Coordinates of C-alpha atoms in Angstrom, one line a residue:
M34 CA -30.3 12.7 27.2
T35 CA -31.5 10.5 30.0
T36 CA -30.6 7.1 31.4
D37 CA -33.2 4.4 31.9
S38 CA -32.4 3.1 35.4
A39 CA -30.7 3.8 38.7
Q40 CA -27.1 2.7 39.1
D41 CA -27.9 0.3 42.0
D42 CA -30.2 -1.8 39.7
I43 CA -27.4 -2.4 37.1
P44 CA -25.4 -5.7 37.4
I45 CA -21.7 -5.5 37.6
I46 CA -19.7 -8.1 35.5
S47 CA -16.0 -8.8 35.3
G48 CA -14.0 -7.3 32.5
D49 CA -13.4 -10.6 30.8
A50 CA -17.0 -11.9 31.2
V51 CA -18.1 -14.2 28.3
G52 CA -21.7 -15.2 27.6
F53 CA -23.4 -12.4 29.4
D54 CA -26.5 -11.1 27.7
M55 CA -25.5 -7.6 26.7
R56 CA -28.4 -6.8 24.4
P57 CA -29.6 -3.3 25.2
R58 CA -33.3 -2.9 26.1
I59 CA -35.2 -0.7 23.8
P60 CA -37.1 1.9 25.9
E61 CA -40.8 2.3 25.4
D62 CA -40.4 5.9 24.4
E63 CA -37.9 6.4 21.6
E64 CA -39.0 10.0 21.0
R65 CA -36.3 11.3 23.4
F66 CA -32.8 10.1 23.4
T67 CA -32.2 7.6 26.2
F68 CA -29.1 5.6 27.1
S69 CA -30.3 2.1 27.9
T70 CA -27.7 0.6 30.4
V71 CA -27.3 -3.1 30.4
C72 CA -24.5 -3.6 32.8
R73 CA -21.3 -2.2 34.2
S74 CA -18.0 -4.0 33.7
N75 CA -15.1 -4.0 36.1
G76 CA -12.4 -3.4 33.5
L77 CA -12.3 -4.2 29.8
S78 CA -11.1 -7.0 27.6
S79 CA -11.1 -7.6 23.8
R80 CA -13.5 -10.6 24.2
L81 CA -15.9 -8.4 26.2
I82 CA -15.7 -5.6 23.6
I83 CA -16.3 -7.9 20.6
S84 CA -19.2 -9.6 22.5
G85 CA -20.8 -6.3 23.5
Y86 CA -20.5 -4.6 20.1
T87 CA -21.9 -7.7 18.4
Q88 CA -24.9 -7.5 20.6
G89 CA -25.4 -3.8 20.1
S90 CA -23.8 -2.3 23.3
F91 CA -20.8 -0.1 23.8
P92 CA -19.0 1.3 26.8
W93 CA -19.9 4.9 27.8
P94 CA -18.1 5.9 31.0
D95 CA -18.2 9.4 32.5
A96 CA -15.4 10.9 34.7
K97 CA -16.9 9.4 37.9
D98 CA -17.2 5.9 36.3
A99 CA -13.6 6.2 35.0
D100 CA -12.3 7.0 38.4
A101 CA -14.1 3.9 39.8
G102 CA -12.8 1.6 37.0
L103 CA -16.4 0.7 36.1
Y104 CA -17.7 0.9 32.5
P105 CA -21.4 1.3 31.8
W106 CA -22.5 -0.8 28.7
G107 CA -25.6 0.0 26.7
R108 CA -26.8 2.0 23.8
L109 CA -28.4 5.4 23.0
F110 CA -31.9 5.0 21.6
P111 CA -33.0 5.9 19.0
C112 CA -29.8 5.0 17.1
T113 CA -27.7 7.0 14.6
I114 CA -26.1 5.5 11.6
L115 CA -24.2 6.9 8.5
K116 CA -24.5 5.1 5.2
T117 CA -21.1 4.8 3.6
G118 CA -20.2 6.0 0.1
R119 CA -21.1 9.6 -0.5
V120 CA -21.9 11.8 2.4
N121 CA -23.7 15.1 2.4
L122 CA -21.3 18.0 1.9
T123 CA -22.0 21.5 3.0
H124 CA -20.8 24.3 0.8
S125 CA -17.5 24.7 2.8
M126 CA -17.0 20.9 2.8
R127 CA -17.4 20.7 -1.0
R128 CA -14.5 23.0 -1.3
R129 CA -12.5 20.9 1.2
V130 CA -13.2 17.7 -0.7
R131 CA -12.5 19.3 -4.1
D132 CA -9.1 20.4 -2.7
A133 CA -8.5 17.0 -1.1
V134 CA -9.1 15.2 -4.5
H135 CA -6.3 17.4 -5.8
R136 CA -4.2 16.5 -2.7
H137 CA -4.0 19.8 -1.0
Y138 CA -5.6 21.7 1.9
S139 CA -5.6 25.5 1.4
G140 CA -2.5 25.2 -0.7
L141 CA -0.7 22.9 1.7
E142 CA 0.2 19.2 0.9
L143 CA -2.5 16.9 2.1
E144 CA -2.6 13.1 2.8
I145 CA -5.3 11.0 4.5
L146 CA -4.2 7.6 5.6
L147 CA -5.9 4.5 7.0
D148 CA -4.2 2.7 9.9
Y149 CA -1.0 4.6 9.6
D150 CA -0.4 6.0 13.1
F151 CA -3.1 4.6 15.5
D152 CA -1.2 5.3 18.8
E153 CA -0.5 8.9 17.9
V154 CA -4.1 9.4 16.7
I155 CA -5.8 8.0 19.8
E156 CA -3.4 9.9 22.1
A157 CA -4.1 13.1 20.2
I158 CA -7.9 12.6 20.5
A159 CA -7.7 12.0 24.3
E160 CA -5.6 15.1 24.7
Y161 CA -8.0 17.1 22.5
H162 CA -11.0 16.2 24.6
R163 CA -9.0 16.7 27.8
K164 CA -8.2 20.3 26.9
R165 CA -11.7 21.0 25.6
S166 CA -13.6 19.5 28.5
N167 CA -11.1 19.8 31.4
G168 CA -11.1 16.0 31.5
T169 CA -12.0 13.1 29.3
W170 CA -13.9 9.8 29.4
M171 CA -11.0 8.3 27.6
T172 CA -9.2 6.7 30.5
R173 CA -5.7 5.3 30.3
D174 CA -7.1 1.8 30.5
M175 CA -9.4 2.5 27.5
I176 CA -6.6 4.0 25.5
D177 CA -4.4 1.0 26.2
M178 CA -7.3 -1.4 25.5
W179 CA -8.0 0.2 22.1
K180 CA -4.3 0.2 21.2
A181 CA -4.3 -3.6 21.9
L182 CA -7.5 -3.9 19.8
H183 CA -5.6 -2.2 17.0
R184 CA -2.9 -4.7 17.1
Q185 CA -5.6 -7.4 16.8
R186 CA -7.0 -5.6 13.6
I187 CA -10.2 -4.7 15.5
A188 CA -9.6 -0.9 16.1
H189 CA -8.5 1.4 13.3
C190 CA -7.8 5.0 12.6
V191 CA -8.0 7.6 9.8
S192 CA -5.4 10.3 10.1
V193 CA -5.3 13.6 8.2
H194 CA -1.8 15.0 7.5
I195 CA -1.4 18.6 6.4
D196 CA 2.0 19.8 5.3
G197 CA 3.4 16.7 7.0
E198 CA 1.8 17.3 10.4
L199 CA -1.1 15.4 12.0
A200 CA -4.0 17.8 11.8
G201 CA -7.0 15.6 12.7
G202 CA -8.5 12.2 12.5
L203 CA -10.7 9.6 14.0
Y204 CA -10.6 6.1 15.4
F205 CA -13.2 3.4 15.0
T206 CA -13.9 -0.2 15.9
S207 CA -14.8 -3.0 13.4
V208 CA -16.5 -6.3 14.1
G209 CA -17.4 -8.4 11.1
R210 CA -18.7 -5.9 8.5
M211 CA -19.9 -3.3 10.9
L212 CA -18.0 -0.1 11.7
Y213 CA -18.4 1.7 15.0
G214 CA -17.3 5.3 15.2
E215 CA -15.6 6.1 18.5
S216 CA -14.2 9.7 18.5
M217 CA -12.4 12.3 16.4
F218 CA -10.4 15.5 16.7
S219 CA -9.4 18.5 14.5
L220 CA -6.5 20.8 14.9
R221 CA -7.4 22.5 11.6
P222 CA -10.9 23.4 10.4
D223 CA -12.8 20.4 8.9
A224 CA -9.9 18.0 9.3
S225 CA -12.1 15.4 11.2
K226 CA -14.9 15.9 8.6
L227 CA -12.4 15.1 5.9
A228 CA -11.4 12.0 7.8
L229 CA -15.0 10.8 8.1
A230 CA -15.8 11.6 4.4
A231 CA -12.7 9.6 3.4
L232 CA -13.6 6.7 5.6
A233 CA -17.1 6.6 4.2
A234 CA -15.8 6.7 0.7
F235 CA -13.4 3.8 1.4
A236 CA -16.0 1.8 3.3
G237 CA -18.6 2.1 0.6
M238 CA -16.2 0.7 -2.0
A239 CA -15.1 -2.1 0.4
H240 CA -18.7 -3.2 0.9
L241 CA -18.9 -2.0 4.5
P242 CA -22.3 -0.4 4.3
V243 CA -22.8 1.6 7.5
I244 CA -21.1 3.4 10.4
D245 CA -22.6 3.3 13.8
C246 CA -22.3 6.9 15.0
Q247 CA -23.4 6.1 18.5
M248 CA -24.6 9.7 19.1
P249 CA -26.6 12.1 16.9
T250 CA -24.0 15.0 16.9
E251 CA -24.5 18.0 14.7
H252 CA -21.3 17.0 13.0
V253 CA -22.6 13.6 11.7
I254 CA -26.2 14.7 11.1
R255 CA -25.1 17.5 8.7
M256 CA -23.1 14.8 6.9
G257 CA -26.2 12.7 6.3
A258 CA -26.4 10.4 9.3
A259 CA -29.9 9.1 9.9
V260 CA -31.7 8.4 13.2
V261 CA -33.3 5.0 13.1
E262 CA -35.5 2.9 15.5
G263 CA -33.7 0.7 17.9
R264 CA -35.2 -2.5 16.6
A265 CA -34.1 -1.9 13.1
F266 CA -30.6 -1.0 14.2
L267 CA -30.1 -4.1 16.4
K268 CA -31.3 -6.3 13.6
L269 CA -28.9 -4.7 11.1
N270 CA -26.0 -4.7 13.6
E271 CA -26.4 -8.4 14.4
F272 CA -26.4 -9.3 10.7
L273 CA -23.3 -7.3 9.8
A274 CA -21.3 -8.0 13.0
R275 CA -21.6 -11.7 12.4
Q276 CA -20.3 -11.5 8.9
S277 CA -16.7 -12.5 8.1
H278 CA -14.2 -10.0 9.3
F279 CA -12.9 -7.5 6.8
P280 CA -9.2 -8.1 5.8
W281 CA -7.8 -4.9 7.4
S282 CA -4.2 -6.1 7.2
R283 CA -4.3 -5.4 3.4
S284 CA -5.1 -1.8 3.9
E285 CA -2.5 -0.7 6.4
S286 CA -1.1 2.8 5.6
L287 CA -3.5 3.0 2.6
S288 CA -4.1 6.5 1.2
L289 CA -7.8 7.3 1.2
L290 CA -7.5 10.2 -1.2
P291 CA -8.1 8.0 -4.3
F292 CA -11.3 6.7 -2.8
L293 CA -12.5 10.3 -2.3
E294 CA -11.6 10.9 -5.9
S295 CA -13.6 7.9 -7.1
V296 CA -16.7 8.8 -5.1
Y297 CA -16.5 12.5 -5.9
S298 CA -15.3 12.1 -9.4
E299 CA -16.9 15.4 -10.4
Y300 CA -14.1 17.2 -8.5
A301 CA -11.4 15.3 -10.3
E302 CA -11.6 16.9 -13.7
R303 CA -8.5 16.5 -15.8
T304 CA -7.1 18.3 -18.8
P305 CA -7.3 16.6 -22.2
N306 CA -3.6 15.9 -22.0
D307 CA -3.9 14.2 -18.7
L308 CA -6.8 12.0 -20.0
T309 CA -4.6 10.7 -22.8
I310 CA -1.9 9.6 -20.3
V311 CA -3.9 8.2 -17.4
H312 CA -6.1 5.6 -18.7
E313 CA -7.9 4.9 -15.4
Q314 CA -7.5 4.5 -11.7
R315 CA -7.5 1.0 -10.3
F316 CA -7.5 -0.7 -6.9
A317 CA -5.2 -3.6 -6.6
H318 CA -4.6 -6.4 -4.2
A319 CA -1.0 -7.7 -4.1
G320 CA 1.5 -8.6 -1.5
G321 CA -1.3 -8.9 1.1
M322 CA -2.1 -5.1 0.6
L323 CA -4.8 -3.1 -0.9
F324 CA -3.7 0.0 -2.7
H325 CA -4.5 2.2 -5.8
T326 CA -2.6 2.5 -9.0
L327 CA -2.7 4.7 -12.1
A328 CA -3.0 2.7 -15.3
I329 CA -1.0 4.4 -18.0
D330 CA -1.8 3.3 -21.5
G331 CA 0.9 3.5 -24.3
T332 CA 2.5 1.8 -27.3
C333 CA 4.3 -1.5 -26.6
N334 CA 8.1 -1.0 -26.5
Y335 CA 8.8 -4.5 -27.7
Y336 CA 6.4 -5.5 -30.5
E337 CA 5.9 -3.3 -33.5
D338 CA 2.5 -4.7 -34.5
G339 CA 0.5 -1.8 -33.0
R340 CA -0.3 -3.6 -29.7
R341 CA -0.9 -1.4 -26.7
S342 CA 0.7 -1.8 -23.3
T343 CA -0.6 -0.8 -19.8
M344 CA 1.6 0.1 -16.9
E345 CA 0.1 0.1 -13.4
V346 CA 2.0 2.7 -11.4
I347 CA 1.8 3.3 -7.7
P348 CA 1.6 7.1 -7.4
L349 CA 3.7 7.6 -4.2
A350 CA 6.4 10.2 -3.9
S351 CA 9.9 8.8 -3.7
T352 CA 10.3 10.2 -0.2
D353 CA 7.1 8.6 1.1
P354 CA 8.0 6.2 4.0
R355 CA 5.6 3.6 2.6
V356 CA 7.6 3.0 -0.6
T357 CA 10.4 0.8 0.9
P358 CA 8.1 -1.7 2.7
M359 CA 5.8 -1.8 -0.3
Y360 CA 8.7 -2.5 -2.6
N361 CA 9.9 -5.3 -0.4
R362 CA 6.5 -7.0 -0.5
L363 CA 5.3 -6.1 -4.0
I364 CA 8.4 -7.3 -5.8
E365 CA 7.2 -10.8 -4.8
A366 CA 4.0 -10.0 -6.6
G367 CA 5.5 -9.0 -9.9
F368 CA 6.2 -5.3 -9.3
R369 CA 9.4 -3.5 -10.3
R370 CA 10.9 -0.1 -9.9
D371 CA 11.4 2.3 -12.7
S372 CA 13.1 5.6 -11.8
T373 CA 11.2 6.9 -8.7
Y374 CA 8.0 4.8 -8.9
L375 CA 6.9 1.2 -8.5
Y376 CA 5.0 -0.5 -11.3
R377 CA 3.9 -3.7 -13.0
L378 CA 2.8 -4.4 -16.5
A379 CA -0.9 -5.2 -16.8
C380 CA -1.7 -5.3 -20.5
N381 CA -5.2 -6.3 -21.4
E382 CA -4.6 -8.4 -24.5
C383 CA -1.0 -9.6 -24.1
R384 CA 0.8 -11.4 -21.3
R385 CA 4.2 -12.0 -22.8
C386 CA 6.1 -9.8 -20.3
I387 CA 6.7 -12.3 -17.4
P388 CA 8.5 -11.4 -14.2
T389 CA 11.5 -13.7 -13.4
R390 CA 13.8 -14.4 -10.5
I391 CA 16.7 -16.7 -9.6
D392 CA 17.0 -18.7 -6.4
V393 CA 20.5 -17.7 -5.3
H394 CA 21.1 -20.8 -3.2
A395 CA 19.8 -23.2 -5.8
F396 CA 21.7 -21.7 -8.8
R397 CA 24.7 -23.5 -10.2
P398 CA 26.7 -22.0 -13.1
D399 CA 27.2 -24.3 -16.1
D400 CA 30.5 -24.9 -17.7
T401 CA 30.2 -21.9 -20.1
M402 CA 29.4 -19.6 -17.3
R403 CA 32.4 -20.8 -15.3
R404 CA 34.6 -20.0 -18.2
T405 CA 33.0 -16.6 -18.4
M406 CA 33.8 -15.9 -14.8
K407 CA 37.4 -17.1 -15.3
R408 CA 37.9 -14.8 -18.4
N409 CA 36.7 -11.8 -16.3
A410 CA 38.5 -12.6 -13.1
S411 CA 40.9 -9.8 -13.5
L412 CA 38.2 -7.1 -13.5
V413 CA 37.9 -5.2 -10.3
M414 CA 34.4 -4.6 -8.9
R415 CA 33.6 -1.5 -6.9
E416 CA 30.3 -1.0 -5.1
L417 CA 29.0 2.6 -5.1
K418 CA 25.9 4.4 -3.8
L419 CA 23.7 5.8 -6.6
A420 CA 24.9 9.3 -7.6
P421 CA 24.3 11.5 -10.7
M422 CA 25.6 9.9 -13.8
T423 CA 29.2 10.8 -14.7
E424 CA 30.5 11.6 -18.2
E425 CA 32.5 8.5 -18.2
Q426 CA 29.5 6.4 -17.4
Y427 CA 27.4 8.2 -20.1
E428 CA 30.1 7.6 -22.8
L429 CA 30.0 3.8 -22.0
Y430 CA 26.2 3.9 -22.0
K431 CA 26.1 5.6 -25.4
R432 CA 28.6 3.0 -26.9
Y433 CA 26.5 0.2 -25.5
Q434 CA 23.2 1.6 -26.9
D435 CA 24.6 2.4 -30.3
S436 CA 25.9 -1.1 -30.7
R437 CA 23.2 -3.2 -29.1
H438 CA 19.9 -1.1 -29.1
R439 CA 20.3 1.4 -31.9
R440 CA 16.6 1.5 -32.6
S441 CA 15.6 1.7 -29.0
V442 CA 14.0 4.9 -27.4
M443 CA 16.8 4.7 -24.8
A444 CA 19.5 5.1 -27.5
D445 CA 18.4 8.7 -28.1
M446 CA 18.5 9.9 -24.5
D447 CA 20.9 12.6 -23.5
R448 CA 22.9 12.4 -20.3
S449 CA 20.3 14.4 -18.3
T450 CA 17.5 12.1 -19.4
V451 CA 19.4 8.9 -18.6
S452 CA 20.2 10.3 -15.2
T453 CA 16.5 10.8 -14.6
V454 CA 15.5 7.4 -15.9
L455 CA 18.2 5.2 -14.6
F456 CA 20.1 7.2 -11.9
S457 CA 17.0 8.4 -9.9
T458 CA 15.5 6.1 -7.3
C459 CA 13.0 5.6 -4.4
S460 CA 15.0 2.7 -3.0
D461 CA 18.4 1.6 -1.7
T462 CA 20.0 1.6 -5.2
R463 CA 23.7 0.9 -5.8
L464 CA 26.1 0.7 -8.7
L465 CA 28.5 -2.2 -9.3
E466 CA 31.3 -0.8 -11.5
F467 CA 33.7 -3.2 -13.2
R468 CA 37.1 -1.8 -14.3
T469 CA 40.3 -3.2 -15.6
S470 CA 43.0 -3.8 -13.0
P471 CA 45.6 -1.1 -12.2
D472 CA 48.3 -3.1 -13.8
A473 CA 46.3 -3.9 -17.0
P474 CA 47.5 -2.4 -20.4
R475 CA 44.6 0.1 -20.1
P476 CA 44.4 0.5 -16.3
N477 CA 41.2 1.4 -14.5
E478 CA 39.1 1.4 -17.7
L479 CA 35.3 1.3 -17.1
K480 CA 34.0 -1.9 -18.6
M481 CA 30.5 -2.4 -17.1
V482 CA 27.9 -0.8 -14.8
C483 CA 25.2 -2.8 -13.1
I484 CA 22.4 -0.8 -11.4
I485 CA 20.8 -2.9 -8.6
D486 CA 18.2 -2.4 -5.9
C487 CA 19.0 -3.9 -2.5
L488 CA 15.9 -5.2 -0.7
D489 CA 15.4 -7.1 2.6
N490 CA 15.8 -10.5 1.0
A491 CA 16.5 -9.9 -2.6
L492 CA 18.4 -8.0 -5.2
S493 CA 16.6 -6.5 -8.2
A494 CA 18.6 -6.1 -11.4
V495 CA 17.5 -2.7 -12.7
Y496 CA 19.8 -2.2 -15.7
T497 CA 23.2 -3.1 -17.0
F498 CA 25.4 -1.5 -19.7
F499 CA 28.9 -2.6 -20.8
D500 CA 31.7 -2.3 -23.3
P501 CA 30.3 -3.7 -26.5
D502 CA 33.7 -4.0 -28.2
V503 CA 34.8 -7.1 -26.2
P504 CA 32.2 -9.7 -27.1
K505 CA 34.5 -12.6 -26.1
L506 CA 34.2 -11.5 -22.5
S507 CA 30.4 -12.1 -22.4
L508 CA 30.0 -9.1 -20.1
G509 CA 26.2 -9.4 -20.0
T510 CA 26.4 -12.9 -18.7
F511 CA 29.2 -11.9 -16.3
G512 CA 27.0 -9.1 -15.0
I513 CA 24.2 -11.4 -14.0
L514 CA 26.6 -13.9 -12.5
S515 CA 28.2 -11.1 -10.5
E516 CA 24.8 -10.0 -9.2
I517 CA 24.0 -13.5 -8.1
E518 CA 27.3 -13.8 -6.3
Y519 CA 26.8 -10.4 -4.7
A520 CA 23.3 -11.5 -3.4
R521 CA 24.8 -14.7 -2.1
R522 CA 27.6 -12.9 -0.2
N523 CA 25.1 -10.5 1.3
G524 CA 22.7 -13.3 2.5
L525 CA 19.9 -12.5 0.0
S526 CA 17.7 -15.3 -1.4
Y527 CA 16.7 -14.0 -4.8
V528 CA 17.9 -12.0 -7.8
Y529 CA 15.0 -10.5 -9.7
L530 CA 16.0 -10.2 -13.4
G531 CA 13.0 -8.3 -14.7
Y532 CA 10.7 -9.4 -17.6
W533 CA 11.2 -12.4 -19.8
L534 CA 9.5 -12.5 -23.2
P535 CA 9.2 -16.1 -24.5
G536 CA 10.5 -16.3 -28.0
Y537 CA 11.4 -12.6 -28.2
P538 CA 14.8 -12.0 -29.9
G539 CA 17.4 -11.0 -27.3
M540 CA 15.3 -11.9 -24.3
D541 CA 15.6 -15.6 -24.1
Y542 CA 19.1 -15.4 -22.5
K543 CA 17.5 -15.2 -19.1
T544 CA 16.4 -18.9 -19.3
R545 CA 20.1 -19.9 -19.3
F546 CA 20.2 -19.1 -15.6
Q547 CA 18.5 -22.1 -13.9
P548 CA 16.6 -22.8 -11.9
M549 CA 14.6 -19.7 -12.9
D550 CA 11.2 -19.0 -11.5
I551 CA 8.5 -17.0 -13.3
F552 CA 5.5 -15.1 -11.9
W553 CA 2.4 -16.5 -13.5
E554 CA -1.3 -16.5 -12.3
N555 CA -0.5 -14.7 -9.1
G556 CA 2.3 -17.1 -8.0
W557 CA 5.8 -18.2 -8.7
M558 CA 6.5 -21.4 -10.6
P559 CA 9.6 -23.0 -12.3
E560 CA 10.2 -21.7 -15.8
R561 CA 10.8 -25.2 -17.0
K562 CA 7.4 -26.3 -15.9
F563 CA 5.9 -23.4 -17.7
T564 CA 7.6 -24.1 -21.1
A565 CA 6.8 -27.8 -20.7
D566 CA 3.0 -27.3 -20.3
P567 CA 1.4 -26.6 -23.7
K568 CA -1.7 -25.2 -22.1
L569 CA 0.2 -22.3 -20.6
L570 CA 1.7 -21.5 -24.1
D571 CA -1.7 -21.5 -25.8
P572 CA -2.2 -18.3 -27.8
T573 CA -5.4 -17.6 -25.9
S574 CA -3.3 -17.3 -22.7
L575 CA -0.4 -15.5 -24.2

């Protein structure tokens, strides 16, 4: 590689210069790779970087430049780009991608994440090059600058985690709809290639068409990168860089493995049994995030007219650190927790299961509810951390099911199954036990159990079962009132009550707790407004 001019002929600009013409000059001879230097900047700034990249230039310091604090700006001609979507896979990489689609690397657990640990990735890349080359062009100023760019959603990373450890990755810059590959590293064979293949798969589905590779390395050429004339690249770059910025905030900590599976679907063969359970993979936008779900098709648990239901499940392990922040954001978008996973109902032909919530501070009990609280004032509430179901709890659960939901699937569950369904969690789940007082005729008798999830600003009512032999106590109503009071005492704003089915027997009780909001058409609205508007109750909508 050569440079096109002597250093003395190159202008020096300040690190925060704006309006300087940084368009690289295309050399007359593009047969040999030449770095066309436009200027040198005395330092870096985000405005300078965005301006330079938009015009087709990028900083390329060597060790001498770095020591002097000067950053040459320009471009290597001819240019190298990688079209996103499918990349070329060598024989060994086909095996790697096949394993990745099934979430493992040589038998070890694998995860590939977007924008999960940028600071750790860029530091690891700098250290990797420092050890390999006895020095690195990645100065401390550059590292700190790109960390700042990451906080501005301009710089991003892909990290490959094998058996829970960072094993490779890359970082890149994004301006408009253009991606600029910066650098990568591997601590295990092919880890950086997996990162690039995953990024290409995601970018292709996100309508980000090309990655500027900056240099024609053997690595990117073997994966399908093309060498193009400078004029064609600059025209393409100007068009894409001036497009609206991609909403990167939605994809923070996003797993890229489902995108690999979608692009390389031939490696994702399932058994016939799997195909009957997992209807399809979907990509969802909710809570300001982009993520993938598994759509599980089954028979509706409520209506017995043969209609089908579809549950969209987020396939994250209960120990995954992303579950808690996702739950806090997605409950506001109609998601709930069932056992150790997050889900929402997304049935194709029926929309009768409508998420509900109570505004704790606006709620006022009516006269009947106040009498219910008075009748149960002698019950003693005890808050417990979720633990395996006890025999005493199971006996109460069975009595409740046999009396109230005899035909339900849950009525036939044994203690082990109930523990798995109701007493397993991926959240901060607690039990509210209600017992008779120590001086009651039947002291310390278990009367009710409320299972709740405690979130940052809300309580989610998961399930309640109670003594069915004392109907005058209205324990079901008392349970909800107790949850509302618990939320109020703990400074929470909402109690999420689960699904309301308009007109369905046994489900209209939730509308007694007013003001109640429902989640409809991607937003919350008062339930009273919903029932008062005939257009929303039209059979074509419901």
